[in-house]
Amino acid sequence: MNDFSAYVYSELLKIPFDLINIISKYTEIKNNTKVAVVGGFIRDLLINKIHKKKFLNPIDIDIVTDGSSIDLAKFIKKNISNVEMCLIKEFNLYDTVELNINDLKIDIASARKEIYNAPGLNPNVTKTTIKEDLKRRDFSINAIAFEVSSKKIYDLYEGISHIKTKQLQLLHENSIQDDPSRIIRCAKYASRLGFNISNNSL
């Protein structure tokens, strides 16, 4: 593992309920199934590492798998201990699951590819790999994933480089057309993180 991967892994092990070790056990049992922590949780860990900016403990974590989201959620629920409440909510449209363990919300999604037939409409969805799934994200800093079984960071769009330079970079030129709400998210991230919007994204 490189320095960033080792740091992220050490921080993921601090997530309550032994979550990461349960996921590791799942990937071993399911042979080639891959599971990754992705999005804001990984982004904030890396911002903390690079810029020494401490965020509050997360209240939600995003996970993506190239297998079944509900299968993973049920495995986690079966293997956690000392928990007062664990609820599973399924959302069939995008093959996603919301897992609530006490006060921690975990969103689990099966890796998917999205094609927009018209701006702002719900996309057509097909199953894919975790690396392909990252292409549908909004900004490069949110398209960084940590794959649990290999303990490696996937950073296909220079998200770590953009964190270092404090830039918000959209993944592709049709990003806003596909989902206009990303304009609002862009303003939110610029304010919250103190990042600048890249010239290309503007």
Coordinates of N, CA and C in Angstrom, one line a residue:
M1 N 0.8 -1.2 0.0 CA 0.0 0.0 0.0 C 0.9 1.3 0.0
N2 N 0.5 2.3 -0.8 CA 1.2 3.6 -0.7 C 0.7 4.3 0.6
D3 N 1.3 5.5 0.8 CA 1.0 6.2 2.0 C -0.5 6.6 2.1
F4 N -1.1 7.0 1.0 CA -2.5 7.4 1.0 C -3.4 6.2 1.3
S5 N -3.1 5.1 0.6 CA -3.9 3.9 0.9 C -3.8 3.4 2.3
A6 N -2.6 3.4 2.8 CA -2.4 2.9 4.2 C -3.1 3.8 5.2
Y7 N -3.1 5.1 4.9 CA -3.8 6.1 5.8 C -5.3 5.9 5.8
V8 N -5.8 5.8 4.6 CA -7.3 5.6 4.4 C -7.7 4.3 5.1
Y9 N -7.0 3.2 4.9 CA -7.3 1.9 5.5 C -7.3 2.0 7.0
S10 N -6.3 2.7 7.5 CA -6.3 2.8 9.0 C -7.4 3.6 9.6
E11 N -7.9 4.6 8.8 CA -9.1 5.3 9.2 C -10.4 4.6 9.0
L12 N -10.4 3.8 8.0 CA -11.7 3.0 7.7 C -11.8 1.9 8.8
L13 N -10.7 1.4 9.4 CA -10.8 0.5 10.5 C -11.5 1.1 11.7
K14 N -11.5 2.4 11.8 CA -12.1 3.1 13.0 C -13.6 3.2 12.9
I15 N -14.2 2.9 11.7 CA -15.6 2.9 11.5 C -16.3 1.9 12.5
P16 N -17.3 2.4 13.2 CA -18.0 1.5 14.2 C -18.5 0.1 13.7
F17 N -18.7 -0.8 14.6 CA -19.3 -2.1 14.3 C -18.4 -3.0 13.5
D18 N -17.1 -2.7 13.5 CA -16.2 -3.6 12.8 C -16.6 -3.7 11.3
L19 N -17.1 -2.6 10.8 CA -17.7 -2.7 9.4 C -16.7 -3.2 8.4
I20 N -15.5 -2.6 8.4 CA -14.6 -2.9 7.3 C -14.1 -4.4 7.3
N21 N -13.9 -4.9 8.5 CA -13.5 -6.3 8.6 C -14.7 -7.2 8.2
I22 N -15.9 -6.8 8.5 CA -17.1 -7.6 8.0 C -17.1 -7.6 6.5
I23 N -16.9 -6.4 5.9 CA -16.8 -6.4 4.4 C -15.7 -7.2 3.9
S24 N -14.5 -7.2 4.5 CA -13.4 -8.0 4.1 C -13.8 -9.5 4.1
K25 N -14.4 -9.9 5.2 CA -14.9 -11.3 5.3 C -15.9 -11.6 4.1
Y26 N -16.7 -10.7 3.8 CA -17.7 -10.9 2.7 C -17.0 -11.1 1.4
T27 N -16.0 -10.3 1.1 CA -15.3 -10.4 -0.2 C -14.5 -11.7 -0.3
E28 N -14.0 -12.2 0.8 CA -13.3 -13.5 0.9 C -14.3 -14.6 0.6
I29 N -15.5 -14.6 1.2 CA -16.5 -15.6 1.0 C -17.0 -15.6 -0.4
K30 N -17.2 -14.4 -1.0 CA -17.8 -14.3 -2.3 C -16.8 -14.3 -3.4
N31 N -15.6 -14.8 -3.1 CA -14.5 -14.9 -4.2 C -14.2 -13.6 -4.8
N32 N -14.6 -13.4 -6.0 CA -14.2 -12.2 -6.8 C -15.0 -11.0 -6.7
T33 N -16.0 -11.0 -5.8 CA -16.8 -9.8 -5.6 C -16.0 -8.7 -5.0
K34 N -16.1 -7.5 -5.6 CA -15.3 -6.3 -5.0 C -16.3 -5.4 -4.4
V35 N -15.8 -4.7 -3.3 CA -16.5 -3.8 -2.5 C -15.6 -2.6 -2.3
A36 N -16.1 -1.4 -2.4 CA -15.3 -0.2 -2.2 C -16.1 0.9 -1.4
V37 N -15.4 1.6 -0.6 CA -15.9 2.8 0.0 C -15.6 4.0 -0.9
V38 N -16.6 4.8 -1.1 CA -16.4 5.8 -2.2 C -17.0 7.1 -1.7
G39 N -16.7 8.2 -2.5 CA -17.4 9.5 -2.3 C -16.9 10.3 -1.1
G40 N -17.8 11.0 -0.5 CA -17.5 12.0 0.5 C -16.7 11.6 1.7
F41 N -16.9 10.4 2.1 CA -16.1 9.9 3.3 C -14.6 9.8 2.9
I42 N -14.3 9.2 1.7 CA -12.9 9.1 1.3 C -12.3 10.5 1.0
R43 N -13.1 11.3 0.3 CA -12.7 12.7 0.0 C -12.3 13.4 1.3
D44 N -13.1 13.4 2.3 CA -12.8 14.1 3.6 C -11.6 13.6 4.3
L45 N -11.4 12.3 4.3 CA -10.2 11.7 4.9 C -9.0 12.2 4.2
L46 N -9.0 12.3 2.9 CA -7.9 12.8 2.1 C -7.6 14.3 2.3
I47 N -8.7 15.0 2.4 CA -8.5 16.5 2.7 C -7.9 16.6 4.1
N48 N -8.3 15.8 5.0 CA -7.7 15.9 6.4 C -6.2 15.5 6.3
K49 N -5.9 14.5 5.5 CA -4.5 14.1 5.4 C -3.6 15.1 4.7
I50 N -4.1 15.7 3.7 CA -3.4 16.7 2.9 C -3.3 18.1 3.4
H51 N -4.5 18.5 3.9 CA -4.6 19.9 4.3 C -4.8 20.1 5.8
K52 N -4.8 19.0 6.6 CA -4.9 19.0 8.0 C -6.2 19.7 8.5
K53 N -7.3 19.5 7.7 CA -8.6 20.0 8.0 C -9.5 18.9 8.6
K54 N -9.8 19.0 9.8 CA -10.6 18.0 10.5 C -12.1 18.1 10.3
F55 N -12.7 17.0 9.8 CA -14.2 17.0 9.7 C -14.8 16.3 10.9
L56 N -16.1 16.5 11.1 CA -16.8 15.8 12.1 C -16.8 14.3 11.7
N57 N -17.1 13.4 12.7 CA -17.2 12.0 12.4 C -18.4 11.8 11.4
P58 N -18.3 11.0 10.4 CA -19.3 10.9 9.4 C -20.6 10.2 10.0
I59 N -21.7 10.7 9.4 CA -23.0 10.1 9.8 C -23.5 9.2 8.7
D60 N -22.8 9.3 7.5 CA -23.2 8.4 6.4 C -22.0 8.0 5.6
I61 N -22.0 6.8 5.1 CA -20.9 6.2 4.3 C -21.5 5.6 3.0
D62 N -20.8 5.9 1.9 CA -21.2 5.3 0.6 C -20.4 4.2 0.3
I63 N -21.0 3.1 -0.1 CA -20.3 1.8 -0.5 C -20.8 1.4 -1.9
V64 N -20.0 0.9 -2.7 CA -20.4 0.4 -4.0 C -19.8 -1.0 -4.2
T65 N -20.6 -1.9 -4.8 CA -20.1 -3.3 -5.0 C -20.4 -3.7 -6.4
D66 N -19.6 -4.6 -7.0 CA -19.9 -5.1 -8.3 C -20.8 -6.3 -8.2
G67 N -21.2 -6.6 -7.0 CA -22.2 -7.7 -6.7 C -23.5 -7.2 -6.3
S68 N -24.2 -7.9 -5.5 CA -25.6 -7.5 -5.1 C -25.5 -6.6 -3.8
S69 N -26.1 -5.4 -3.9 CA -26.2 -4.5 -2.8 C -27.0 -5.1 -1.6
I70 N -28.1 -5.7 -1.9 CA -28.9 -6.3 -0.8 C -28.2 -7.5 -0.2
D71 N -27.5 -8.3 -1.0 CA -26.8 -9.4 -0.4 C -25.7 -8.9 0.6
L72 N -25.0 -7.9 0.2 CA -24.0 -7.3 1.1 C -24.6 -6.7 2.4
A73 N -25.8 -6.0 2.2 CA -26.4 -5.4 3.3 C -26.9 -6.5 4.3
K74 N -27.4 -7.6 3.8 CA -27.9 -8.7 4.7 C -26.7 -9.3 5.4
F75 N -25.6 -9.4 4.7 CA -24.4 -10.0 5.3 C -23.9 -9.2 6.5
I76 N -23.9 -7.9 6.2 CA -23.4 -7.0 7.3 C -24.4 -7.1 8.5
K77 N -25.7 -7.0 8.2 CA -26.6 -7.1 9.3 C -26.5 -8.4 10.1
K78 N -26.3 -9.5 9.5 CA -26.1 -10.8 10.1 C -24.9 -10.9 11.0
N79 N -23.8 -10.1 10.6 CA -22.5 -10.3 11.3 C -22.2 -9.2 12.2
I80 N -23.0 -8.1 12.4 CA -22.6 -7.1 13.4 C -23.1 -7.6 14.7
S81 N -22.6 -7.0 15.8 CA -22.9 -7.4 17.1 C -23.1 -6.2 18.0
N82 N -23.7 -6.3 19.2 CA -23.9 -5.2 20.1 C -24.6 -4.0 19.5
V83 N -25.6 -4.2 18.7 CA -26.3 -3.1 18.0 C -27.8 -3.2 18.4
E84 N -28.3 -2.0 18.8 CA -29.7 -1.9 19.2 C -30.6 -2.0 18.1
M85 N -30.3 -1.4 16.9 CA -31.2 -1.4 15.8 C -30.4 -1.4 14.5
C86 N -30.9 -2.2 13.6 CA -30.3 -2.3 12.2 C -31.4 -2.5 11.2
L87 N -31.6 -1.5 10.4 CA -32.7 -1.5 9.4 C -32.2 -1.5 8.0
I88 N -32.9 -2.2 7.1 CA -32.5 -2.2 5.7 C -33.7 -1.7 4.9
K89 N -33.4 -0.7 4.0 CA -34.4 -0.2 3.1 C -33.9 -0.4 1.7
E90 N -34.7 -1.1 0.9 CA -34.3 -1.4 -0.5 C -34.9 -0.3 -1.5
F91 N -34.1 0.1 -2.5 CA -34.6 1.0 -3.5 C -34.3 0.3 -4.9
N92 N -35.3 -0.3 -5.5 CA -35.1 -1.2 -6.6 C -34.7 -0.4 -7.9
L93 N -35.1 0.9 -8.0 CA -34.9 1.6 -9.3 C -33.4 1.6 -9.7
Y94 N -32.5 1.8 -8.7 CA -31.1 1.9 -9.0 C -30.3 0.7 -8.3
D95 N -31.1 -0.2 -7.7 CA -30.4 -1.4 -7.0 C -29.5 -0.9 -5.9
T96 N -30.1 0.0 -5.0 CA -29.4 0.5 -3.9 C -30.1 0.1 -2.6
V97 N -29.4 0.2 -1.5 CA -29.9 -0.2 -0.2 C -29.4 0.8 0.8
E98 N -30.3 1.2 1.7 CA -29.9 2.1 2.8 C -29.9 1.2 4.1
L99 N -28.7 1.2 4.7 CA -28.6 0.4 5.9 C -28.4 1.3 7.1
N100 N -29.3 1.3 8.1 CA -29.2 2.1 9.2 C -28.8 1.3 10.4
I101 N -27.6 1.5 11.0 CA -27.1 0.8 12.1 C -27.0 1.9 13.3
N102 N -27.9 1.8 14.2 CA -28.0 2.8 15.2 C -28.1 4.2 14.6
D103 N -27.1 5.1 14.7 CA -27.2 6.4 14.1 C -26.3 6.5 12.9
L104 N -25.7 5.4 12.4 CA -24.9 5.4 11.2 C -25.7 5.0 10.0
K105 N -25.7 5.8 8.9 CA -26.4 5.5 7.7 C -25.3 5.0 6.7
I106 N -25.6 3.9 6.1 CA -24.7 3.3 5.1 C -25.5 3.1 3.8
D107 N -25.1 3.8 2.7 CA -25.7 3.6 1.4 C -24.9 2.7 0.6
I108 N -25.5 1.6 0.2 CA -24.8 0.5 -0.6 C -25.5 0.5 -2.0
A109 N -24.6 0.6 -3.0 CA -25.1 0.5 -4.4 C -24.4 -0.5 -5.1
S110 N -25.2 -1.2 -6.0 CA -24.5 -2.1 -7.0 C -23.9 -1.2 -8.1
A111 N -22.7 -1.5 -8.5 CA -22.0 -0.6 -9.5 C -22.9 -0.5 -10.7
R112 N -23.1 0.7 -11.3 CA -23.9 0.9 -12.4 C -23.4 1.9 -13.4
K113 N -23.8 1.7 -14.6 CA -23.6 2.7 -15.7 C -24.9 3.4 -16.0
E114 N -24.8 4.8 -16.1 CA -26.0 5.5 -16.4 C -25.9 6.2 -17.7
I115 N -27.0 6.1 -18.5 CA -27.1 6.8 -19.8 C -28.3 7.7 -19.7
Y116 N -28.1 9.0 -20.0 CA -29.2 10.0 -19.9 C -29.8 10.2 -21.3
N117 N -31.1 9.9 -21.5 CA -31.7 10.1 -22.9 C -32.0 11.6 -23.1
A118 N -32.2 12.3 -22.0 CA -32.5 13.8 -22.1 C -32.1 14.4 -20.8
P119 N -31.7 15.7 -20.9 CA -31.2 16.4 -19.7 C -32.2 16.3 -18.5
G120 N -31.7 16.0 -17.3 CA -32.5 16.0 -16.1 C -33.4 14.8 -15.9
L121 N -33.5 13.9 -16.9 CA -34.4 12.8 -16.7 C -33.6 11.7 -15.9
N122 N -34.4 10.8 -15.3 CA -33.8 9.6 -14.7 C -33.0 8.8 -15.8
P123 N -31.8 8.4 -15.5 CA -31.0 7.6 -16.5 C -31.4 6.2 -16.6
N124 N -31.1 5.6 -17.8 CA -31.2 4.2 -18.0 C -29.9 3.6 -17.3
V125 N -30.2 2.5 -16.6 CA -29.1 1.9 -15.7 C -28.8 0.5 -16.2
T126 N -27.5 0.2 -16.2 CA -27.0 -1.2 -16.4 C -25.9 -1.5 -15.4
K127 N -25.8 -2.8 -15.1 CA -24.7 -3.1 -14.1 C -23.4 -3.1 -14.7
T128 N -22.3 -2.8 -13.9 CA -21.0 -2.6 -14.4 C -20.0 -2.9 -13.3
T129 N -18.7 -2.5 -13.5 CA -17.7 -2.6 -12.5 C -17.6 -1.4 -11.7
I130 N -16.9 -1.5 -10.6 CA -16.7 -0.3 -9.7 C -16.0 0.8 -10.4
K131 N -14.9 0.5 -11.2 CA -14.2 1.5 -11.9 C -15.1 2.2 -12.9
E132 N -15.9 1.5 -13.6 CA -16.9 2.1 -14.5 C -17.9 2.9 -13.8
D133 N -18.3 2.5 -12.6 CA -19.3 3.2 -11.8 C -18.8 4.6 -11.4
L134 N -17.5 4.7 -11.3 CA -16.9 6.0 -10.9 C -17.1 7.1 -12.0
K135 N -17.3 6.7 -13.2 CA -17.5 7.6 -14.3 C -18.8 8.4 -14.2
R136 N -19.8 7.9 -13.4 CA -21.1 8.6 -13.3 C -21.1 9.6 -12.1
R137 N -20.0 9.8 -11.4 CA -19.9 10.7 -10.3 C -19.9 12.1 -10.8
D138 N -20.0 13.1 -9.9 CA -20.1 14.5 -10.3 C -18.7 15.1 -10.4
F139 N -17.9 15.1 -9.3 CA -16.6 15.8 -9.4 C -15.5 14.7 -9.1
S140 N -14.3 15.1 -9.6 CA -13.2 14.1 -9.5 C -12.9 13.8 -8.0
I141 N -13.1 14.8 -7.1 CA -12.8 14.6 -5.7 C -13.8 13.6 -5.1
N142 N -14.9 13.4 -5.7 CA -15.9 12.5 -5.2 C -15.9 11.1 -6.0
A143 N -14.9 11.0 -6.9 CA -14.8 9.8 -7.7 C -13.6 9.0 -7.2
I144 N -13.2 9.2 -6.0 CA -12.1 8.4 -5.4 C -12.7 7.3 -4.6
A145 N -12.2 6.1 -4.8 CA -12.7 4.9 -4.1 C -11.6 4.1 -3.4
F146 N -11.9 3.4 -2.3 CA -11.0 2.5 -1.7 C -11.5 1.1 -1.8
E147 N -10.9 0.3 -2.5 CA -11.4 -1.1 -2.7 C -10.8 -2.0 -1.6
V148 N -11.8 -2.6 -0.9 CA -11.5 -3.2 0.4 C -10.5 -4.4 0.3
S149 N -10.8 -5.3 -0.7 CA -10.0 -6.6 -0.7 C -8.6 -6.3 -1.1
S150 N -8.3 -5.4 -2.0 CA -6.9 -5.2 -2.5 C -6.3 -4.1 -1.6
K151 N -7.1 -3.3 -0.8 CA -6.6 -2.2 0.0 C -6.0 -1.2 -0.9
K152 N -6.6 -0.9 -2.1 CA -6.0 0.1 -3.0 C -7.0 1.2 -3.3
I153 N -6.5 2.4 -3.5 CA -7.3 3.5 -3.9 C -7.4 3.5 -5.4
Y154 N -8.7 3.7 -5.9 CA -9.0 4.0 -7.3 C -9.1 5.5 -7.4
D155 N -8.2 6.1 -8.2 CA -8.3 7.5 -8.5 C -8.0 7.8 -10.0
L156 N -9.1 7.5 -10.7 CA -9.0 7.5 -12.2 C -9.1 8.9 -12.8
Y157 N -9.5 9.9 -12.0 CA -9.7 11.3 -12.6 C -8.9 12.4 -11.8
E158 N -7.8 11.9 -11.3 CA -6.9 12.9 -10.6 C -7.5 13.6 -9.4
G159 N -8.4 12.9 -8.7 CA -9.1 13.6 -7.6 C -8.1 14.0 -6.5
I160 N -7.1 13.1 -6.2 CA -6.2 13.5 -5.2 C -5.4 14.7 -5.6
S161 N -5.0 14.8 -6.8 CA -4.3 16.0 -7.3 C -5.1 17.2 -7.2
H162 N -6.4 17.1 -7.5 CA -7.3 18.2 -7.3 C -7.6 18.6 -5.9
I163 N -7.5 17.6 -5.0 CA -7.6 18.0 -3.6 C -6.4 18.8 -3.2
K164 N -5.2 18.4 -3.6 CA -4.0 19.1 -3.3 C -4.0 20.5 -3.8
T165 N -4.6 20.8 -5.0 CA -4.7 22.1 -5.5 C -6.0 22.8 -5.2
K166 N -6.9 22.2 -4.4 CA -8.2 22.7 -3.9 C -9.0 23.1 -5.1
Q167 N -9.2 22.2 -6.1 CA -10.0 22.5 -7.3 C -11.2 21.5 -7.3
L168 N -12.3 22.1 -7.8 CA -13.5 21.3 -8.1 C -13.5 21.1 -9.7
Q169 N -13.4 19.9 -10.1 CA -13.3 19.5 -11.5 C -14.4 18.6 -11.8
L170 N -15.4 19.0 -12.7 CA -16.4 18.1 -13.2 C -15.7 16.9 -14.0
L171 N -16.4 15.8 -14.0 CA -15.8 14.6 -14.7 C -15.9 14.7 -16.2
H172 N -16.9 15.3 -16.7 CA -17.1 15.4 -18.2 C -17.9 16.6 -18.5
E173 N -17.9 17.0 -19.8 CA -18.5 18.3 -20.2 C -20.0 18.2 -20.2
N174 N -20.6 17.0 -20.1 CA -22.1 16.9 -20.1 C -22.6 16.8 -18.7
S175 N -21.8 16.9 -17.7 CA -22.2 16.6 -16.3 C -23.4 17.4 -15.8
I176 N -23.3 18.7 -16.1 CA -24.4 19.6 -15.6 C -25.7 19.4 -16.4
Q177 N -25.5 19.1 -17.7 CA -26.6 18.8 -18.6 C -27.3 17.5 -18.1
D178 N -26.6 16.5 -17.7 CA -27.2 15.3 -17.2 C -27.9 15.5 -15.9
D179 N -27.3 16.3 -15.0 CA -27.9 16.5 -13.7 C -27.7 18.0 -13.2
P180 N -28.7 18.9 -13.5 CA -28.5 20.3 -13.2 C -28.3 20.6 -11.7
S181 N -28.7 19.7 -10.8 CA -28.6 19.9 -9.4 C -27.1 19.9 -9.0
R182 N -26.2 19.5 -9.9 CA -24.8 19.6 -9.6 C -24.3 21.0 -9.5
I183 N -25.0 22.0 -10.1 CA -24.6 23.4 -9.9 C -24.7 23.7 -8.5
I184 N -25.8 23.3 -7.8 CA -26.0 23.6 -6.4 C -24.9 22.9 -5.6
R185 N -24.6 21.6 -5.9 CA -23.6 20.9 -5.2 C -22.2 21.5 -5.3
C186 N -22.0 22.1 -6.5 CA -20.7 22.7 -6.8 C -20.5 23.9 -5.8
A187 N -21.6 24.7 -5.7 CA -21.6 25.9 -4.8 C -21.4 25.4 -3.3
K188 N -22.0 24.3 -3.0 CA -21.9 23.8 -1.6 C -20.5 23.4 -1.3
Y189 N -19.9 22.6 -2.2 CA -18.6 22.1 -2.0 C -17.6 23.3 -2.0
A190 N -17.7 24.2 -2.9 CA -16.8 25.4 -2.9 C -16.8 26.1 -1.6
S191 N -18.0 26.3 -1.0 CA -18.2 27.0 0.3 C -17.7 26.1 1.4
R192 N -18.1 24.9 1.5 CA -17.8 24.0 2.6 C -16.3 23.7 2.7
L193 N -15.7 23.4 1.5 CA -14.3 22.9 1.5 C -13.3 24.0 1.2
G194 N -13.8 25.2 0.8 CA -12.8 26.2 0.4 C -12.1 26.0 -0.8
F195 N -12.7 25.2 -1.8 CA -12.1 24.9 -3.1 C -12.6 25.9 -4.1
N196 N -11.8 26.0 -5.2 CA -12.1 26.9 -6.3 C -12.6 26.0 -7.5
I197 N -13.5 26.5 -8.3 CA -14.1 25.8 -9.4 C -13.1 25.9 -10.6
S198 N -12.7 24.8 -11.2 CA -11.7 24.9 -12.2 C -12.2 25.6 -13.4
N199 N -11.3 26.2 -14.2 CA -11.7 26.9 -15.4 C -12.5 26.0 -16.4
N200 N -12.1 24.8 -16.6 CA -12.8 23.9 -17.4 C -14.2 23.7 -17.0
S201 N -14.4 23.5 -15.7 CA -15.7 23.3 -15.1 C -16.6 24.6 -15.2
L202 N -16.0 25.7 -15.0 CA -16.8 27.0 -15.2 C -17.2 27.1 -16.6

